[in-house]
XYZ file of C-alpha atoms in Angstrom:
666
model
C 128.169 115.016 75.639
C 124.999 115.770 77.866
C 123.406 112.523 76.863
C 126.559 110.371 77.527
C 127.284 111.994 80.879
C 123.580 111.751 81.775
C 123.246 108.090 80.955
C 126.503 107.338 82.726
C 125.517 109.166 85.829
C 122.088 107.363 86.034
C 123.701 103.937 85.386
C 126.348 104.597 88.008
C 123.824 105.822 90.533
C 121.693 102.661 89.803
C 124.727 100.419 90.561
C 125.632 102.406 93.726
C 122.036 102.226 94.924
C 122.043 98.320 94.506
C 125.536 98.194 96.073
C 124.520 100.432 99.065
C 121.278 98.327 99.703
C 123.257 95.094 99.790
C 126.101 96.236 102.035
C 123.669 98.036 104.357
C 121.935 94.765 104.914
C 125.064 92.778 105.171
C 126.508 95.361 107.677
C 123.433 94.984 109.784
C 123.406 91.240 109.713
C 127.140 90.978 110.482
C 127.333 93.927 112.727
C 130.112 95.500 110.677
C 130.124 99.267 110.946
C 132.359 99.772 107.713
C 129.675 98.174 105.618
C 126.852 100.284 107.081
C 128.867 103.403 106.585
C 129.643 102.379 102.966
C 125.903 102.021 102.380
C 125.445 105.472 103.868
C 128.167 106.740 101.534
C 126.210 105.237 98.630
C 123.211 107.471 99.692
C 125.555 110.519 99.411
C 126.805 109.372 95.988
C 123.291 108.681 94.566
C 122.256 112.085 95.637
C 125.397 113.622 93.881
C 124.806 111.731 90.774
C 121.149 112.393 90.550
C 121.903 116.101 91.138
C 124.353 115.930 88.311
C 121.779 114.348 86.078
C 119.146 116.951 86.780
C 121.597 119.736 86.058
C 122.548 118.086 82.821
C 118.917 117.853 81.812
C 118.443 121.537 82.773
C 121.488 122.476 80.761
C 120.006 120.538 77.843
C 116.645 122.383 78.158
C 118.007 125.881 78.708
C 120.662 125.346 75.991
C 118.039 123.933 73.579
C 119.990 120.843 72.864
C 117.486 119.264 70.472
C 119.754 116.221 69.984
C 118.025 115.090 73.255
C 114.641 113.682 72.460
C 113.149 114.956 75.667
C 114.298 118.564 74.824
C 112.956 118.280 71.285
C 109.548 117.146 72.590
C 109.233 119.644 75.552
C 111.439 122.629 74.551
C 111.608 125.088 71.669
C 113.619 128.109 70.819
C 110.571 130.340 71.366
C 109.533 129.084 74.804
C 110.353 131.583 77.621
C 113.204 130.593 79.839
C 111.110 130.046 82.952
C 108.902 127.493 81.249
C 111.797 125.889 79.556
C 113.344 125.297 83.030
C 110.261 123.901 84.592
C 109.720 121.634 81.457
C 111.835 119.185 83.434
C 108.609 117.785 85.001
C 106.504 118.379 81.934
C 106.697 114.824 80.768
C 107.343 111.239 81.903
C 111.083 111.117 81.767
C 111.805 114.412 83.372
C 109.254 113.877 86.105
C 110.891 110.460 86.979
C 114.210 112.251 87.088
C 112.801 114.833 89.510
C 111.207 112.055 91.634
C 114.760 110.405 91.780
C 116.385 113.710 92.820
C 113.817 114.375 95.530
C 113.976 110.813 96.881
C 117.894 111.104 96.914
C 117.689 114.462 98.771
C 115.219 113.114 101.384
C 117.100 109.946 101.805
C 120.289 111.883 102.433
C 118.625 114.093 105.074
C 116.952 111.231 106.768
C 119.967 108.919 106.995
C 122.344 111.835 108.011
C 119.918 113.061 110.847
C 119.099 109.565 112.220
C 122.382 107.608 111.696
C 123.313 108.085 115.303
C 119.868 108.164 116.920
C 118.518 105.101 115.210
C 121.706 102.924 114.942
C 119.621 99.613 114.740
C 117.179 100.807 112.213
C 119.270 102.966 109.941
C 121.078 100.271 107.953
C 117.598 98.733 106.941
C 116.262 102.270 106.382
C 119.175 103.042 104.128
C 118.674 99.733 102.211
C 114.918 100.299 101.590
C 115.374 103.816 100.482
C 118.141 102.724 98.032
C 115.898 99.840 96.801
C 113.213 102.514 96.056
C 115.809 104.723 94.336
C 117.004 101.821 92.379
C 113.607 101.162 90.925
C 113.238 104.624 89.735
C 116.900 104.820 88.497
C 116.187 101.718 86.475
C 113.141 103.386 85.011
C 115.217 106.455 84.132
C 118.079 104.347 82.788
C 116.098 101.951 80.544
C 112.432 102.483 79.565
C 112.093 106.178 80.301
C 115.453 107.610 79.822
C 115.567 111.438 79.634
C 118.880 111.283 77.879
C 117.749 109.376 74.647
C 119.134 111.065 71.629
C 117.864 111.569 68.109
C 119.667 112.022 64.989
C 119.630 114.224 63.002
C 118.489 116.786 65.718
C 115.465 118.939 64.584
C 116.113 122.567 64.068
C 113.485 123.465 66.675
C 111.306 121.549 69.297
C 107.524 121.394 69.957
C 107.739 123.223 73.180
C 106.152 122.185 76.434
C 102.596 121.229 76.680
C 100.681 124.544 76.395
C 98.795 123.901 79.585
C 102.138 123.679 81.314
C 103.229 127.121 80.084
C 100.075 129.003 80.605
C 100.478 129.722 84.427
C 103.452 130.093 86.828
C 101.910 127.789 89.380
C 103.045 124.926 87.315
C 106.478 125.640 88.944
C 104.988 124.734 92.227
C 102.132 122.202 91.664
C 104.074 119.158 90.461
C 107.094 119.570 92.718
C 104.721 119.992 95.631
C 102.927 116.821 94.893
C 106.063 114.889 94.191
C 107.621 116.084 97.403
C 104.579 114.906 99.167
C 104.688 111.531 97.306
C 108.357 110.960 97.864
C 108.308 112.128 101.504
C 106.190 109.040 102.500
C 109.124 106.899 101.512
C 110.765 107.884 104.794
C 108.061 106.793 107.164
C 107.660 103.572 105.077
C 111.322 102.909 105.229
C 111.428 103.317 109.025
C 108.237 101.302 109.458
C 109.632 98.386 107.356
C 112.956 98.729 109.283
C 111.094 98.378 112.479
C 109.260 95.260 111.308
C 112.532 93.712 109.978
C 114.328 94.237 113.417
C 111.354 93.677 115.582
C 111.801 97.093 117.234
C 108.231 98.019 117.150
C 107.987 100.303 120.190
C 107.258 104.000 119.840
C 110.845 105.051 118.732
C 110.229 104.702 115.153
C 106.753 106.298 115.391
C 108.299 109.357 116.965
C 110.983 109.440 114.395
C 108.559 109.393 111.516
C 106.004 111.777 112.813
C 107.758 114.895 111.578
C 108.480 113.311 108.256
C 104.919 112.229 107.864
C 103.600 115.760 108.698
C 106.065 117.392 106.239
C 104.964 114.949 103.585
C 101.295 115.727 104.308
C 102.130 119.375 104.141
C 103.740 119.037 100.741
C 100.780 116.975 99.480
C 98.469 119.773 100.771
C 100.488 122.334 98.967
C 100.440 120.339 95.777
C 96.685 119.788 95.892
C 95.753 123.340 96.772
C 98.008 124.826 94.114
C 96.736 122.254 91.684
C 93.184 123.319 92.414
C 94.186 126.950 91.881
C 95.945 126.102 88.648
C 92.904 124.222 87.395
C 90.704 127.064 88.345
C 92.794 129.730 86.468
C 93.880 127.692 83.572
C 91.379 125.059 82.355
C 88.519 127.527 81.897
C 85.545 125.630 83.355
C 85.282 127.626 86.584
C 86.079 124.664 88.871
C 88.980 123.563 90.900
C 88.179 119.890 91.433
C 86.664 117.631 88.825
C 87.289 114.190 90.381
C 89.695 113.597 87.690
C 91.492 110.280 88.138
C 95.026 111.998 88.673
C 93.452 114.504 91.101
C 91.858 111.540 92.873
C 95.318 109.766 93.013
C 96.713 112.732 94.873
C 93.892 112.743 97.380
C 94.218 109.157 98.314
C 97.572 109.261 100.067
C 96.479 112.493 101.690
C 93.524 110.786 103.271
C 95.358 107.742 104.524
C 98.228 109.970 105.682
C 95.708 112.139 107.571
C 94.374 109.029 109.276
C 97.956 108.066 110.225
C 98.745 111.453 111.726
C 95.649 111.137 114.145
C 96.120 107.480 115.132
C 99.858 107.968 115.752
C 98.786 110.056 118.676
C 96.731 107.218 120.103
C 99.839 104.871 119.875
C 102.013 107.456 121.538
C 99.545 108.127 124.281
C 97.741 104.828 124.820
C 100.019 102.330 123.089
C 97.128 101.121 120.959
C 96.644 100.608 117.194
C 100.252 99.699 116.552
C 99.248 97.174 113.777
C 96.947 99.724 112.365
C 99.521 102.477 112.139
C 102.137 100.370 110.256
C 99.400 99.243 107.814
C 98.426 102.833 107.265
C 102.081 103.708 106.476
C 102.363 100.816 103.987
C 99.074 101.837 102.407
C 99.965 105.514 102.139
C 103.255 104.719 100.455
C 101.674 102.317 98.094
C 99.075 104.927 97.289
C 101.918 107.357 96.390
C 103.332 104.971 93.895
C 99.839 104.291 92.498
C 99.411 108.004 92.027
C 102.647 108.203 89.984
C 101.502 105.166 88.084
C 98.110 106.862 87.151
C 99.746 110.088 86.281
C 102.313 108.607 83.885
C 100.820 105.496 82.573
C 97.953 106.961 80.593
C 95.730 104.065 81.608
C 92.900 106.400 82.540
C 91.841 109.430 80.546
C 92.926 112.659 82.454
C 93.945 116.205 81.649
C 97.088 115.317 83.688
C 98.155 112.215 81.699
C 100.507 114.059 79.295
C 101.913 110.898 77.871
C 101.375 107.208 77.413
C 104.268 105.109 78.152
C 105.439 101.461 78.807
C 106.313 102.039 82.330
C 102.726 101.182 83.616
C 103.299 97.409 84.092
C 106.579 97.973 85.856
C 104.759 100.357 88.248
C 102.052 97.700 88.902
C 104.802 95.026 89.638
C 106.569 97.379 92.081
C 103.295 98.105 93.826
C 102.470 94.435 94.017
C 105.994 93.677 95.428
C 105.680 96.457 98.020
C 102.242 95.166 99.227
C 103.266 91.607 99.252
C 106.511 91.956 101.255
C 105.219 94.652 103.485
C 101.980 92.980 104.656
C 103.800 89.650 104.811
C 106.255 91.254 107.339
C 103.340 92.919 109.080
C 101.608 89.527 109.613
C 104.890 88.040 110.653
C 105.253 90.533 113.339
C 101.781 90.904 114.322
C 102.455 89.235 117.811
C 104.621 92.250 118.672
C 101.989 94.623 117.593
C 99.433 93.967 120.218
C 97.707 96.909 121.884
C 98.829 97.610 125.380
C 95.825 99.496 126.369
C 91.985 99.257 125.926
C 89.401 101.606 124.760
C 87.831 102.780 128.036
C 85.004 104.733 126.697
C 83.183 105.617 123.418
C 83.155 109.262 124.564
C 86.966 109.823 124.492
C 89.586 111.330 122.173
C 90.841 108.025 121.152
C 87.374 106.866 120.136
C 86.813 110.106 118.044
C 90.142 109.591 116.390
C 89.265 105.959 115.703
C 85.924 106.839 114.140
C 87.767 109.631 112.181
C 90.156 107.067 110.857
C 87.291 104.715 109.587
C 85.712 107.596 107.958
C 88.905 108.718 106.234
C 89.510 105.213 104.948
C 85.827 104.971 103.821
C 86.359 108.280 101.999
C 89.583 106.942 100.416
C 87.901 103.692 99.403
C 85.111 105.420 97.620
C 87.493 107.522 95.828
C 89.604 104.631 94.807
C 86.467 102.747 93.624
C 85.224 105.510 91.697
C 88.531 106.117 90.031
C 89.177 102.550 89.079
C 85.467 101.869 88.147
C 86.165 102.498 84.317
C 88.809 99.764 84.470
C 86.604 97.388 86.488
C 83.634 97.851 84.088
C 85.891 97.283 81.116
C 87.084 94.088 82.677
C 83.661 92.788 83.565
C 81.519 94.120 80.623
C 84.097 95.089 78.097
C 83.013 98.894 78.207
C 84.576 101.627 80.130
C 81.950 103.317 82.329
C 82.917 106.411 84.417
C 80.880 107.222 87.568
C 81.524 110.922 87.550
C 80.789 113.731 90.055
C 77.332 112.602 91.265
C 78.782 109.333 92.618
C 81.597 111.060 94.417
C 79.299 113.734 95.900
C 76.627 111.379 96.957
C 79.019 109.074 98.816
C 81.580 111.649 100.079
C 79.535 114.685 101.183
C 78.048 112.866 104.172
C 81.317 111.435 105.119
C 82.985 114.715 104.899
C 80.336 116.378 107.061
C 80.852 113.652 109.786
C 84.683 114.219 109.506
C 84.168 118.028 110.105
C 82.013 117.220 113.101
C 84.729 114.902 114.600
C 87.462 117.375 113.546
C 85.766 119.898 115.873
C 85.246 117.746 118.891
C 88.148 115.271 118.589
C 91.062 117.470 119.800
C 88.980 118.778 122.832
C 87.572 115.556 124.292
C 89.583 114.148 127.142
C 91.600 110.999 126.753
C 90.112 107.848 128.170
C 86.726 109.240 129.179
C 84.890 112.513 128.988
C 82.203 113.443 131.440
C 78.961 115.211 130.337
C 79.981 118.169 132.485
C 83.280 118.542 130.631
C 81.524 118.212 127.292
C 78.967 120.915 128.207
C 81.736 123.228 129.509
C 83.766 122.689 126.312
C 81.170 122.601 123.562
C 78.297 124.762 124.858
C 79.363 128.140 123.429
C 80.553 126.744 120.043
C 77.302 124.914 119.737
C 75.135 128.052 120.453
C 77.271 130.014 118.026
C 76.956 127.385 115.370
C 73.171 127.278 115.739
C 73.036 131.112 115.711
C 75.080 131.118 112.377
C 72.886 128.548 110.841
C 69.888 130.720 111.633
C 71.465 133.728 110.152
C 72.491 131.711 107.072
C 68.804 130.676 106.740
C 67.667 134.230 107.133
C 69.930 135.290 104.304
C 68.598 132.659 101.960
C 70.741 129.624 102.369
C 68.700 126.571 101.738
C 69.425 122.920 101.457
C 70.512 120.351 104.146
C 74.105 120.033 103.027
C 74.910 123.779 102.733
C 73.403 124.468 106.130
C 75.175 121.595 107.738
C 78.482 122.455 106.137
C 78.232 126.063 107.323
C 76.970 125.055 110.838
C 79.750 122.464 111.257
C 82.462 124.859 109.793
C 81.364 127.564 112.367
C 81.323 124.968 115.197
C 84.918 124.040 114.276
C 86.120 127.713 114.016
C 84.617 128.600 117.431
C 86.086 125.584 119.078
C 89.423 126.501 117.765
C 89.229 130.095 118.824
C 87.855 129.176 122.097
C 90.747 126.883 122.794
C 93.290 129.515 121.780
C 91.369 132.099 123.918
C 91.257 129.893 126.976
C 94.900 129.236 126.646
C 95.923 132.904 126.154
C 93.732 134.019 129.232
C 95.301 131.214 131.432
C 98.775 132.348 130.425
C 98.087 136.063 130.937
C 96.587 135.271 134.371
C 99.718 133.266 135.486
C 102.431 135.177 133.721
C 101.148 138.703 133.209
C 102.142 138.559 129.451
C 100.462 140.636 126.896
C 97.882 138.958 124.493
C 100.292 138.582 121.648
C 103.171 137.423 123.832
C 100.768 134.891 125.434
C 99.426 133.767 122.098
C 103.068 133.276 120.730
C 104.293 131.424 123.800
C 101.170 129.284 124.004
C 101.578 128.240 120.345
C 105.362 127.765 120.551
C 105.002 125.601 123.804
C 102.519 123.300 122.074
C 103.378 123.568 118.567
C 102.046 120.073 117.653
C 98.691 120.658 119.361
C 98.168 124.224 118.303
C 99.506 123.706 114.811
C 96.955 120.969 114.430
C 94.200 123.163 115.586
C 95.294 125.820 113.106
C 95.121 123.026 110.264
C 91.562 122.312 111.434
C 90.810 126.122 111.195
C 92.065 126.058 107.584
C 89.900 122.960 106.782
C 86.906 124.852 108.023
C 87.639 127.808 105.876
C 88.120 125.509 102.934
C 84.794 123.842 103.458
C 83.056 127.123 103.670
C 84.633 128.190 100.296
C 83.862 124.867 98.634
C 80.164 124.819 99.839
C 79.448 128.499 98.823
C 81.183 128.267 95.506
C 79.505 124.960 94.651
C 75.960 125.438 95.807
C 75.466 129.147 95.063
C 77.270 129.870 91.929
C 75.763 131.741 88.970
C 76.652 131.094 85.419
C 75.832 132.587 82.027
C 77.144 132.181 78.474
C 76.049 134.555 75.753
C 77.326 136.054 72.483
C 77.776 139.919 72.678
C 78.344 142.418 69.995
C 80.602 145.393 70.789
C 78.995 147.674 73.222
C 76.425 145.039 74.450
C 76.282 143.715 78.057
C 75.280 140.759 80.071
C 73.860 140.937 83.625
C 74.984 138.264 86.170
C 74.099 138.783 89.746
C 75.137 142.344 90.744
C 77.627 142.468 87.843
C 77.149 144.035 84.353
C 79.742 142.824 81.899
C 80.145 144.925 78.734
C 81.986 143.734 75.592
C 84.259 146.557 74.314
C 86.502 145.041 71.630
C 88.841 142.321 70.556
C 92.594 142.740 70.312
C 95.255 140.426 68.880
C 99.048 140.165 68.669
C 101.935 137.794 67.992
C 104.366 136.616 70.685
C 107.383 134.704 70.133
C 105.950 131.250 70.955
C 102.249 132.019 70.389
C 99.445 134.138 68.907
C 97.054 135.807 71.269
C 93.467 137.040 70.827
C 92.071 138.955 73.828
C 88.646 140.131 74.631
C 88.323 143.533 76.506
C 85.321 143.781 78.908
C 84.266 146.577 81.289
C 82.763 145.440 84.540
C 80.076 147.536 86.356
C 78.646 146.810 89.776
C 75.395 148.659 90.468
C 76.070 150.916 87.501
C 79.595 151.842 88.916
C 82.561 150.942 86.802
C 84.775 148.529 88.993
C 87.399 147.466 86.454
C 88.305 145.780 83.196
C 88.843 142.114 82.477
C 90.730 140.492 79.490
C 90.077 136.784 78.943
C 91.971 135.510 75.957
C 92.732 132.592 73.731
C 96.250 131.589 72.881
C 97.195 129.745 69.751
C 100.357 127.599 69.880
C 101.970 126.269 66.794
C 102.198 122.773 68.269
C 98.490 122.550 69.130
C 95.515 122.386 66.841
C 93.078 123.739 69.574
C 93.751 127.168 71.262
C 94.238 127.326 74.943
C 91.881 129.711 76.866
C 93.226 132.024 79.332
C 90.536 133.128 81.902
C 90.317 136.385 83.695
C 89.305 136.465 87.384
C 88.308 139.459 89.597
C 88.786 138.063 93.033
C 87.446 139.474 96.403
C 86.944 137.758 99.728
C 83.225 137.903 99.001
C 83.122 136.364 95.537
C 84.945 135.851 92.233
C 83.785 137.101 88.777
C 85.301 134.699 86.349
C 85.264 135.305 82.461
C 86.123 132.941 79.760
C 86.354 133.946 76.052
C 84.537 131.080 74.483
C 84.578 132.132 70.817
C 84.738 135.194 68.513
C 84.065 136.235 64.943
C 86.979 136.854 62.692
C 86.082 140.398 62.203
C 86.107 141.036 65.888
C 82.618 142.525 66.146
C 81.183 139.864 68.450
C 82.403 137.367 71.121
C 80.838 134.586 73.083
C 81.801 134.916 76.684
C 81.092 132.803 79.643
C 80.743 134.432 82.968
C 80.421 132.976 86.366
C 80.094 134.366 89.819
C 81.464 131.996 92.578
C 80.988 133.145 96.160
C 83.714 132.707 98.717
C 86.238 130.909 96.409
C 89.020 132.980 97.975
C 88.423 131.176 101.250
C 89.538 127.788 99.679
C 92.839 129.214 99.014
C 92.962 130.985 102.355
C 92.076 127.731 103.995
C 94.715 125.803 102.092
C 97.478 128.145 103.139
C 96.146 128.285 106.748
C 96.435 124.434 106.775
C 100.015 124.732 105.446
C 100.804 127.217 108.138
C 99.498 124.869 110.854
C 101.530 121.955 109.526
C 104.691 124.241 109.501
C 103.978 125.250 113.172
C 103.522 121.591 114.019
C 106.499 120.355 112.381
C 108.758 123.158 113.645
C 111.419 121.615 115.985
C 111.129 122.432 119.652
C 114.145 123.358 121.675
C 114.276 120.437 124.023
C 115.386 122.192 127.115
C 112.938 124.930 126.662
C 110.143 122.393 126.267
C 111.242 120.396 129.354
C 111.502 123.646 131.454
C 108.176 124.870 130.432
C 106.254 121.540 130.577
C 105.558 121.676 134.340
C 104.514 125.289 134.485
C 102.490 125.067 131.217
C 100.606 122.135 132.455
C 99.781 123.835 135.641
C 98.743 126.961 133.723
C 96.704 125.339 131.020
C 95.639 121.761 130.358
C 94.494 121.335 126.711
C 90.716 120.299 126.420
C 89.816 121.640 129.850
C 88.381 124.876 130.699
């Protein structure tokens, strides 16, 4: 019954998506409101049917219906309920179903919110979103159906991939990334609708700004949580390995970041219109590319959980998107001419423009490094991976330049900045950054890149705090508000600006964490007998014993270690290995003792059968916690920036706010 209803709902949703796309275009061309409304009704229906399909799939997983091939491959009677539920996105078919549902949900919200405000664009927006839905519904209905049945059904299933049932963050990481990927469909649909209708003013840009920021925020959550999952689960002590699928998530984040900056130039100076549409197209195409890399299995990755036949279909879809989109862009290029000029190289728009070029350069190097194995195979017949040295060599200098621009860009005046205003704005942050660099040197920090990274991060942090501080002081002087109230009002009256500054603050924290944990880590792997210890930095790690037990879905062997700091016991740590019936190799479970200063990270590498000795890998990674703190600060900043303003309040405050405080001026 589940299979039949599931297949029927997907096929019906596919038919309605095609129908809705057709009638929406016809309605727009013939100016018939009934057809346009019928298309919008199709959006509602597709959402309802895709929700029904997801609920059916969850019913199959939770009910252990092994007549469904997907459940038999990704569920088992022993799998805990929580991991059985999130097995929905544990393999190709389920993740496509999740993509369909997220797209249907976002399409419904976008069409519902904008149906009256964007009457000319919304029929084409509806049609484009339904066309994207139709592609994924076709995948789910034909080559990657989650409702394929097997007969006779097996008595039990294999269970989810062990890596997916080893940490609760898997409940957040894939949905976060997918929400980020899918969210860029909305700006793309509005951009294409603007190209089709020729309405290429700033209206569509203002409409998609919040959607773009939301999508960027979801991608940030997905990437940060994915890094944390990798750090806590994979057992190598890192959080980013330049893995092809990791890189695929970074690509739209980089181009999306570029768009979020240049969109301000278009709003303020009516420049870069062509560039902004191109960035929206590129970002959306890269989200599809990311899904293609994740699920095609074309490149070796820890994230490619399956090989499938959908890869060529994704490539065709990406090709069609790029061909049609850029053809439209060229066709409308005469209406995308800039209405303003770049007045000075020392201006905010110049900083944002250079920022864009660097972000695209970063993205290009990541794309080149990711695809290099395929390019080398095509040219020389052998897959050659470039690895971490290539990415670090190319991207660290670009990243440092981006941090510098991140610090100065929001504070430079539009059009032209005088030397006096630059001195007034950046003198204190510059002095503090130089002082911080000297202190870092005094405490033993060596190397050009670490010193530059710390100095530029400190420069960024001080510019952000200075900007908030000046704003709060100005408000207090003019309104008599307390510090907290002034800070709250300042932020709420300029959510977009101050939310952006908070994002920059988070990036600075993240850079400090990455730099310290990468350049100053300690690592040691030794075999210890019971009672023996290893010394790593200020920590002494003593091996006490092994313990083992059987759980319903796995067998666990755990090492018990006592941790000393300067001969004082500070705790116990218990890394383990977990043996799953469906896997030949055990899955390691690390134990991490985290503080704001550093992490002590233990991995149980191996052990003897009698339990008298164990090989343990220990790492000390300074300031790792700041990576996660920085990530969540970035998410907080994007939430503040995206939070809707009360129009009347904004208008009422605008004049007095401008009189009290002008951003970027002292």
